[in-house]
Amino acid sequence: MKYDVVIIGGGPAGLAAAISVKKQGIDNILIIERDDKLGGILNQCIHNGFGLHTFKEELTGPEYAQRYVDKVLELDIPYILNSMVVDISADKKVTYVSKQDGLNTIEAKAVILAMGCRERPRGALNIPGYRPAGIYSAGTAQRLMNIEGYKVGHEVVILGSGDIGLIMARRMTLEGAKVKCVAELMPYSGGLKRNIVQCLNDYNIPLLLSHTVVDIKGKNRVESITLAKVDENRKPIPGTEKEYKCDTLLLSVGLLPENELSKLADVQLSRVTSGPLVNDNFETNIEGIFACGNVLHVHDLVDYVSSEAELAGYYAAKYILDKKEHHKYLNIDVKDGVRYTVPSKIDVDNMEDRIVVRFRVDNEYRNKSIAVLKNDEELKVIKKRVLAPGEMEQIFLNKNELHDAKTLTICLKEAQ
């Protein structure tokens, strides 16, 4: 089989990208989803707070996803479920396996990567102690509770203050569990400020910054964990240990873009985000392979995932319908507190009149300015009262500002 566009992933990114492709007049599309329904991770995110930017109203995760699922059905966009992509080649041949088709290879003129992200497991943390029952990643606990209807624990400690961990602190409290505390290795939280307020402060759940788990006790089931303060090098400080009796430990210790398939296609990945490096068209270094959503970089808001995916779909369609030669790229450099940007380079000659550049900072900052330097001179400066790694920042760049740019840098500086 041959398709114009194959989208890998039927979550919020894949659905928005597919709808965007269809709206450009391309009908020969296929969405490949490994789960048994469309919607992705949002199906288990039953809390509200989604859709404020996209729909100007507050929705739950399933409600937000359903808006896009309904549109896919309305537009009659083909999709297959329970189908796992196992290989992508640089010439855009996609191999998947499913119960109905067995092992099957299809060809595409363009591929959109929208596989999302996964949680960092316990094995990546090197926590000493036994391997008893009662240790879950926060997302696994969320699925068990919200979709499968299980209560995963009664007395809980959460390691990591990412948004999923914060949401689960509230969720488990509402189900009658006692959340003893949320411990965070870094001196700042990795989650949104609103989640800290609504999920911890409102329920009197302590947030212990610069703390980590140094021991887990219990052979059959978790019986207790030991927390210790860490120094500036993130090493436990002897004498600061404190034991917490609990039967459950949730790990919310970071998300990683799901890019094993990207590697098979020789897509170049960022050493900072672990996601693909893309240009302002969301195209990777492999011509005709695009990336969007959390497989590209981990977002704080699903609204940004959708808007980014719509652009990726638009450019994938444009690639097929109106193929243009790329001109010289202008790299976006970062320094002084900025970790990375998406996109990482711009085709100034072919760019839209206005593009958005998203990025994260490497620490908590107050009273700083985001500076855009063109040819080492200030192009624009935006004052910010607070900057934090858990909140994604964005700036807009105009084509008419960049026509004579030889270098472009985004950094932080002291606010004037």
Short mmCIF file of C-alpha atoms in Angstrom, two decimals:
data_model
loop_
_atom_site.label_atom_id
_atom_site.label_comp_id
_atom_site.label_asym_id
_atom_site.label_seq_id
_atom_site.Cartn_x
_atom_site.Cartn_y
_atom_site.Cartn_z
CA MET A 1 0.00 0.00 0.00
CA LYS A 2 1.09 3.55 -0.70
CA TYR A 3 -0.09 6.63 1.21
CA ASP A 4 0.56 10.31 0.87
CA VAL A 5 0.94 10.83 4.63
CA VAL A 6 1.32 8.26 7.41
CA ILE A 7 0.93 9.52 10.98
CA ILE A 8 2.42 7.36 13.71
CA GLY A 9 0.42 7.87 16.89
CA GLY A 10 -3.27 8.56 17.45
CA GLY A 11 -2.94 10.81 20.48
CA PRO A 12 -3.56 14.58 20.56
CA ALA A 13 -0.57 15.31 18.30
CA GLY A 14 -1.34 12.65 15.69
CA LEU A 15 -5.03 13.53 15.53
CA ALA A 16 -4.41 17.27 15.14
CA ALA A 17 -1.76 16.62 12.47
CA ALA A 18 -4.08 14.30 10.52
CA ILE A 19 -6.93 16.82 10.57
CA SER A 20 -4.56 19.52 9.35
CA VAL A 21 -3.32 17.32 6.47
CA LYS A 22 -6.90 16.54 5.47
CA LYS A 23 -7.84 20.22 5.45
CA GLN A 24 -5.10 20.83 2.88
CA GLY A 25 -6.93 18.56 0.46
CA ILE A 26 -4.97 15.34 0.95
CA ASP A 27 -7.22 12.30 1.43
CA ASN A 28 -4.75 9.41 1.21
CA ILE A 29 -3.85 9.44 4.92
CA LEU A 30 -3.37 6.73 7.54
CA ILE A 31 -3.12 7.07 11.34
CA ILE A 32 -1.46 4.10 13.06
CA GLU A 33 -2.24 3.75 16.78
CA ARG A 34 -0.97 0.97 19.07
CA ASP A 35 -3.77 1.28 21.66
CA ASP A 36 -7.32 0.01 21.23
CA LYS A 37 -8.79 3.51 20.89
CA LEU A 38 -7.78 6.93 19.65
CA GLY A 39 -6.95 9.75 22.07
CA GLY A 40 -3.63 8.67 23.52
CA ILE A 41 -2.65 9.43 27.10
CA LEU A 42 -5.49 11.96 27.48
CA ASN A 43 -7.96 9.09 27.92
CA GLN A 44 -6.58 8.49 31.42
CA CYS A 45 -6.24 12.19 32.35
CA ILE A 46 -9.70 12.65 33.83
CA HIS A 47 -8.84 15.91 35.62
CA ASN A 48 -9.78 19.26 34.09
CA GLY A 49 -7.56 22.11 32.92
CA PHE A 50 -7.28 21.19 29.23
CA GLY A 51 -8.42 23.28 26.28
CA LEU A 52 -8.24 26.81 27.71
CA HIS A 53 -6.10 28.01 24.79
CA THR A 54 -7.57 25.85 22.03
CA PHE A 55 -11.29 25.86 22.85
CA LYS A 56 -11.49 28.76 25.35
CA GLU A 57 -13.11 26.47 27.88
CA GLU A 58 -11.96 24.04 30.55
CA LEU A 59 -12.18 20.37 29.59
CA THR A 60 -11.05 17.05 31.00
CA GLY A 61 -8.47 15.04 29.08
CA PRO A 62 -11.01 12.63 27.54
CA GLU A 63 -13.27 15.55 26.56
CA TYR A 64 -10.35 17.33 24.88
CA ALA A 65 -9.30 14.19 23.01
CA GLN A 66 -12.86 13.47 21.93
CA ARG A 67 -13.10 16.85 20.18
CA TYR A 68 -10.29 15.70 17.87
CA VAL A 69 -11.56 12.12 17.57
CA ASP A 70 -14.97 13.44 16.49
CA LYS A 71 -13.30 15.62 13.84
CA VAL A 72 -11.28 12.66 12.53
CA LEU A 73 -14.49 10.64 12.22
CA GLU A 74 -16.34 13.56 10.62
CA LEU A 75 -13.59 13.98 8.02
CA ASP A 76 -13.50 10.20 7.46
CA ILE A 77 -9.74 9.99 8.06
CA PRO A 78 -8.59 6.33 7.93
CA TYR A 79 -6.95 4.87 11.04
CA ILE A 80 -5.95 1.46 12.37
CA LEU A 81 -5.84 0.48 16.06
CA ASN A 82 -3.93 -2.20 18.00
CA SER A 83 -1.13 -1.74 15.47
CA MET A 84 2.49 -1.35 16.53
CA VAL A 85 5.01 0.29 14.21
CA VAL A 86 8.28 -1.61 14.44
CA ASP A 87 10.38 0.10 11.77
CA ILE A 88 10.66 3.28 9.73
CA SER A 89 13.26 3.62 6.99
CA ALA A 90 14.81 6.83 5.74
CA ASP A 91 12.96 6.31 2.42
CA LYS A 92 9.68 6.44 4.40
CA LYS A 93 8.72 2.78 4.41
CA VAL A 94 6.74 2.04 7.57
CA THR A 95 6.49 -1.50 8.95
CA TYR A 96 3.86 -2.34 11.54
CA VAL A 97 2.46 -5.47 13.15
CA SER A 98 -1.15 -6.10 14.11
CA LYS A 99 -3.51 -8.98 14.73
CA GLN A 100 -5.54 -8.24 11.61
CA ASP A 101 -2.68 -7.54 9.17
CA GLY A 102 0.22 -9.47 10.64
CA LEU A 103 3.55 -7.91 9.64
CA ASN A 104 2.91 -5.30 6.97
CA THR A 105 5.01 -2.65 5.22
CA ILE A 106 3.52 0.46 3.64
CA GLU A 107 5.09 3.36 1.75
CA ALA A 108 4.51 7.06 2.36
CA LYS A 109 5.42 10.30 0.64
CA ALA A 110 5.60 11.94 4.08
CA VAL A 111 5.66 10.58 7.64
CA ILE A 112 4.63 12.49 10.76
CA LEU A 113 6.13 11.22 14.00
CA ALA A 114 3.65 11.67 16.86
CA MET A 115 4.53 8.83 19.24
CA GLY A 116 4.43 10.91 22.40
CA CYS A 117 6.66 10.25 25.40
CA ARG A 118 7.21 7.69 28.14
CA GLU A 119 8.08 7.85 31.82
CA ARG A 120 11.60 7.42 33.12
CA PRO A 121 11.63 4.08 35.02
CA ARG A 122 13.00 3.18 38.43
CA GLY A 123 15.96 1.46 36.80
CA ALA A 124 17.23 4.85 35.64
CA LEU A 125 17.33 6.19 39.22
CA ASN A 126 19.65 3.71 40.96
CA ILE A 127 17.59 3.68 44.18
CA PRO A 128 18.96 1.06 46.57
CA GLY A 129 16.72 -1.44 48.33
CA TYR A 130 14.48 -4.37 47.46
CA ARG A 131 12.09 -4.63 44.52
CA PRO A 132 8.78 -5.09 46.33
CA ALA A 133 5.24 -4.55 45.08
CA GLY A 134 3.86 -1.04 45.52
CA ILE A 135 6.34 0.89 43.33
CA TYR A 136 4.65 2.50 40.33
CA SER A 137 5.40 5.16 37.81
CA ALA A 138 2.85 7.93 38.29
CA GLY A 139 1.37 7.38 34.83
CA THR A 140 0.90 3.64 35.44
CA ALA A 141 -0.87 4.38 38.72
CA GLN A 142 -3.02 6.92 36.89
CA ARG A 143 -4.10 4.35 34.32
CA LEU A 144 -4.79 1.70 36.95
CA MET A 145 -6.99 4.09 38.90
CA ASN A 146 -8.74 6.06 36.17
CA ILE A 147 -9.27 3.43 33.49
CA GLU A 148 -9.07 0.03 35.19
CA GLY A 149 -10.63 1.04 38.51
CA TYR A 150 -7.98 -0.16 40.98
CA LYS A 151 -6.89 1.54 44.19
CA VAL A 152 -3.12 1.30 44.10
CA GLY A 153 -2.24 2.24 47.68
CA HIS A 154 -3.26 3.62 51.07
CA GLU A 155 -0.17 5.42 52.38
CA VAL A 156 1.83 7.05 49.61
CA VAL A 157 5.10 8.88 49.01
CA ILE A 158 5.69 10.48 45.62
CA LEU A 159 9.20 11.01 44.28
CA GLY A 160 9.38 13.75 41.67
CA SER A 161 7.24 16.85 41.27
CA GLY A 162 6.43 16.61 37.58
CA ASP A 163 2.87 17.40 36.59
CA ILE A 164 1.73 13.75 36.60
CA GLY A 165 3.06 13.27 40.13
CA LEU A 166 1.32 16.43 41.34
CA ILE A 167 -1.96 15.41 39.70
CA MET A 168 -1.71 11.93 41.27
CA ALA A 169 -1.09 13.41 44.73
CA ARG A 170 -4.52 15.02 44.52
CA ARG A 171 -6.13 12.04 42.78
CA MET A 172 -5.02 9.56 45.42
CA THR A 173 -6.06 11.91 48.21
CA LEU A 174 -9.54 12.15 46.71
CA GLU A 175 -9.71 8.34 46.65
CA GLY A 176 -8.97 8.18 50.38
CA ALA A 177 -5.22 7.54 50.36
CA LYS A 178 -2.85 9.45 52.63
CA VAL A 179 -0.10 11.15 50.61
CA LYS A 180 2.72 11.71 53.10
CA CYS A 181 4.75 14.05 50.91
CA VAL A 182 6.10 14.80 47.44
CA ALA A 183 9.91 14.76 47.31
CA GLU A 184 11.88 16.52 44.57
CA LEU A 185 15.58 16.08 43.83
CA MET A 186 15.97 19.55 42.35
CA PRO A 187 15.68 22.82 44.34
CA TYR A 188 12.59 23.68 42.26
CA SER A 189 9.47 21.84 41.13
CA GLY A 190 9.27 20.37 37.64
CA GLY A 191 5.53 21.01 37.38
CA LEU A 192 3.24 23.89 36.58
CA LYS A 193 2.72 26.43 39.34
CA ARG A 194 -1.05 25.97 39.16
CA ASN A 195 -0.66 22.24 39.83
CA ILE A 196 1.49 22.89 42.89
CA VAL A 197 -1.22 25.16 44.27
CA GLN A 198 -4.25 23.07 43.31
CA CYS A 199 -2.84 19.60 43.96
CA LEU A 200 -0.49 20.08 46.92
CA ASN A 201 -1.19 23.35 48.73
CA ASP A 202 -4.98 22.93 48.64
CA TYR A 203 -4.63 19.49 50.27
CA ASN A 204 -1.81 20.34 52.72
CA ILE A 205 0.58 17.89 51.06
CA PRO A 206 4.21 18.84 51.81
CA LEU A 207 6.64 19.46 48.91
CA LEU A 208 10.19 18.63 49.97
CA LEU A 209 12.66 20.22 47.55
CA SER A 210 16.26 18.98 47.32
CA HIS A 211 15.25 15.54 48.66
CA THR A 212 15.47 12.04 47.22
CA VAL A 213 14.78 8.41 48.15
CA VAL A 214 17.87 6.64 49.50
CA ASP A 215 16.30 3.36 50.65
CA ILE A 216 13.23 1.22 50.11
CA LYS A 217 12.24 -1.34 52.75
CA GLY A 218 9.92 -4.30 52.35
CA LYS A 219 10.25 -7.60 50.49
CA ASN A 220 6.73 -8.50 49.41
CA ARG A 221 5.22 -5.00 49.58
CA VAL A 222 6.74 -1.58 50.29
CA GLU A 223 6.81 -1.04 54.05
CA SER A 224 8.68 2.26 54.24
CA ILE A 225 11.02 4.53 52.30
CA THR A 226 13.85 6.75 53.52
CA LEU A 227 14.28 10.30 52.24
CA ALA A 228 17.41 12.41 52.59
CA LYS A 229 18.33 15.96 51.70
CA VAL A 230 20.79 16.41 48.82
CA ASP A 231 23.57 18.94 48.34
CA GLU A 232 24.24 21.19 45.36
CA ASN A 233 25.70 18.18 43.52
CA ARG A 234 22.49 16.19 44.17
CA LYS A 235 24.28 13.81 46.52
CA PRO A 236 22.52 12.70 49.74
CA ILE A 237 23.70 14.50 52.88
CA PRO A 238 24.57 12.03 55.69
CA GLY A 239 22.54 12.58 58.83
CA THR A 240 19.48 14.04 57.05
CA GLU A 241 17.70 10.73 56.52
CA LYS A 242 14.05 10.40 57.56
CA GLU A 243 11.92 7.27 57.30
CA TYR A 244 8.31 7.39 56.06
CA LYS A 245 5.97 4.46 56.65
CA CYS A 246 4.07 3.74 53.44
CA ASP A 247 2.82 0.95 51.21
CA THR A 248 3.21 2.76 47.89
CA LEU A 249 5.93 4.76 46.16
CA LEU A 250 5.00 6.68 43.00
CA LEU A 251 7.77 7.81 40.66
CA SER A 252 7.25 11.02 38.71
CA VAL A 253 10.83 11.53 37.66
CA GLY A 254 10.63 12.83 34.12
CA LEU A 255 9.34 12.07 30.66
CA LEU A 256 11.38 10.99 27.64
CA PRO A 257 10.31 11.44 24.01
CA GLU A 258 9.56 8.02 22.46
CA ASN A 259 12.15 8.07 19.69
CA GLU A 260 13.31 4.51 19.12
CA LEU A 261 11.52 4.58 15.74
CA SER A 262 13.08 7.93 14.89
CA LYS A 263 16.53 6.44 15.38
CA LEU A 264 15.72 3.63 12.95
CA ALA A 265 15.05 6.26 10.28
CA ASP A 266 18.37 8.02 11.09
CA VAL A 267 16.55 11.08 12.41
CA GLN A 268 18.98 13.36 14.21
CA LEU A 269 18.07 13.82 17.89
CA SER A 270 18.76 16.67 20.30
CA ARG A 271 21.14 15.87 23.14
CA VAL A 272 19.08 18.17 25.38
CA THR A 273 15.48 17.08 24.69
CA SER A 274 16.14 13.58 23.24
CA GLY A 275 13.63 14.56 20.55
CA PRO A 276 14.27 15.23 16.84
CA LEU A 277 15.96 18.41 15.68
CA VAL A 278 13.52 20.16 13.36
CA ASN A 279 13.36 23.26 11.21
CA ASP A 280 10.57 25.84 11.20
CA ASN A 281 8.45 23.42 9.12
CA PHE A 282 8.79 20.73 11.83
CA GLU A 283 10.76 18.68 9.32
CA THR A 284 13.63 16.55 10.60
CA ASN A 285 17.00 16.10 8.90
CA ILE A 286 15.36 13.32 6.83
CA GLU A 287 13.41 14.93 4.01
CA GLY A 288 9.68 14.24 4.29
CA ILE A 289 9.76 13.03 7.91
CA PHE A 290 8.15 15.50 10.32
CA ALA A 291 7.76 15.45 14.12
CA CYS A 292 5.36 17.08 16.57
CA GLY A 293 4.05 16.87 20.11
CA ASN A 294 5.80 15.18 23.00
CA VAL A 295 7.93 13.01 20.73
CA LEU A 296 9.59 16.27 19.69
CA HIS A 297 9.92 17.84 23.15
CA VAL A 298 7.91 17.37 26.33
CA HIS A 299 5.20 20.02 26.59
CA ASP A 300 3.51 21.52 29.63
CA LEU A 301 0.14 22.13 27.92
CA VAL A 302 -1.64 19.85 25.47
CA ASP A 303 -2.99 22.97 23.74
CA TYR A 304 0.56 23.66 22.54
CA VAL A 305 0.88 20.05 21.39
CA SER A 306 -2.21 20.47 19.20
CA SER A 307 -1.20 23.82 17.71
CA GLU A 308 2.28 22.49 16.94
CA ALA A 309 0.84 19.33 15.37
CA GLU A 310 -1.51 21.36 13.18
CA LEU A 311 1.51 23.18 11.79
CA ALA A 312 3.39 19.91 11.26
CA GLY A 313 0.40 18.57 9.32
CA TYR A 314 0.16 21.74 7.28
CA TYR A 315 3.84 21.60 6.33
CA ALA A 316 3.73 17.87 5.58
CA ALA A 317 0.88 18.52 3.15
CA LYS A 318 2.72 21.48 1.69
CA TYR A 319 5.80 19.27 1.23
CA ILE A 320 3.75 16.95 -0.98
CA LEU A 321 1.69 19.56 -2.83
CA ASP A 322 4.25 22.32 -3.27
CA LYS A 323 7.71 20.88 -2.89
CA LYS A 324 10.37 23.57 -2.58
CA GLU A 325 14.11 23.52 -2.40
CA HIS A 326 15.45 24.49 0.99
CA HIS A 327 17.75 27.46 1.08
CA LYS A 328 20.43 28.21 3.62
CA TYR A 329 19.32 27.57 7.19
CA LEU A 330 19.78 30.01 10.04
CA ASN A 331 20.59 28.14 13.25
CA ILE A 332 19.06 29.32 16.52
CA ASP A 333 21.77 29.29 19.18
CA VAL A 334 21.04 29.31 22.92
CA LYS A 335 23.02 30.42 25.97
CA ASP A 336 22.76 31.94 29.46
CA GLY A 337 19.86 29.94 30.87
CA VAL A 338 18.04 28.78 27.72
CA ARG A 339 18.30 25.00 27.25
CA TYR A 340 17.04 24.51 23.68
CA THR A 341 14.59 25.83 21.10
CA VAL A 342 11.99 24.26 18.80
CA PRO A 343 12.62 24.80 15.95
CA SER A 344 16.41 24.74 16.14
CA LYS A 345 16.88 26.30 12.69
CA ILE A 346 14.91 28.48 10.26
CA ASP A 347 14.75 28.57 6.47
CA VAL A 348 14.42 32.36 6.33
CA ASP A 349 13.73 32.52 2.58
CA ASN A 350 10.79 30.10 2.81
CA MET A 351 9.50 30.74 6.35
CA GLU A 352 6.01 32.01 7.13
CA ASP A 353 5.59 35.71 7.88
CA ARG A 354 5.53 34.88 11.60
CA ILE A 355 6.63 31.77 13.50
CA VAL A 356 6.61 30.74 17.15
CA VAL A 357 9.76 29.49 18.87
CA ARG A 358 9.28 27.49 22.09
CA PHE A 359 11.92 26.72 24.71
CA ARG A 360 12.62 25.95 28.36
CA VAL A 361 15.04 27.49 30.83
CA ASP A 362 17.50 25.53 32.97
CA ASN A 363 16.65 26.91 36.42
CA GLU A 364 14.28 29.16 38.33
CA TYR A 365 14.84 32.86 37.58
CA ARG A 366 13.21 36.07 38.77
CA ASN A 367 13.19 39.48 37.12
CA LYS A 368 14.98 38.38 33.98
CA SER A 369 14.48 39.25 30.33
CA ILE A 370 14.36 36.94 27.33
CA ALA A 371 16.65 38.45 24.72
CA VAL A 372 16.76 37.64 21.00
CA LEU A 373 20.10 38.62 19.51
CA LYS A 374 20.49 39.06 15.75
CA ASN A 375 24.10 39.35 14.62
CA ASP A 376 24.96 39.77 18.35
CA GLU A 377 22.70 42.82 18.68
CA GLU A 378 19.36 42.92 20.50
CA LEU A 379 16.43 42.29 18.19
CA LYS A 380 13.81 42.10 20.95
CA VAL A 381 13.71 41.88 24.73
CA ILE A 382 10.79 40.51 26.77
CA LYS A 383 10.70 41.08 30.53
CA LYS A 384 9.60 38.16 32.72
CA ARG A 385 8.95 38.27 36.46
CA VAL A 386 9.36 34.50 36.87
CA LEU A 387 10.90 31.80 34.68
CA ALA A 388 10.90 28.10 35.64
CA PRO A 389 11.91 24.82 33.95
CA GLY A 390 8.39 23.44 34.40
CA GLU A 391 6.83 26.19 32.29
CA MET A 392 7.49 26.34 28.55
CA GLU A 393 8.23 29.78 27.14
CA GLN A 394 7.56 31.05 23.64
CA ILE A 395 8.46 34.03 21.49
CA PHE A 396 7.39 35.09 18.00
CA LEU A 397 9.80 35.92 15.18
CA ASN A 398 8.84 37.85 12.05
CA LYS A 399 10.31 37.11 8.64
CA ASN A 400 10.99 40.77 7.87
CA GLU A 401 13.18 40.96 10.99
CA LEU A 402 15.49 38.14 9.90
CA HIS A 403 16.25 38.84 6.22
CA ASP A 404 19.81 40.03 6.97
CA ALA A 405 20.51 37.74 9.94
CA LYS A 406 23.75 35.82 9.97
CA THR A 407 23.44 34.64 13.57
CA LEU A 408 20.43 34.31 15.88
CA THR A 409 20.69 33.67 19.62
CA ILE A 410 18.11 33.39 22.40
CA CYS A 411 19.31 33.93 25.96
CA LEU A 412 18.42 35.38 29.34
CA LYS A 413 19.72 38.68 30.68
CA GLU A 414 19.13 40.89 33.67
CA ALA A 415 15.91 42.88 33.42
CA GLN A 416 16.42 46.61 33.07
#
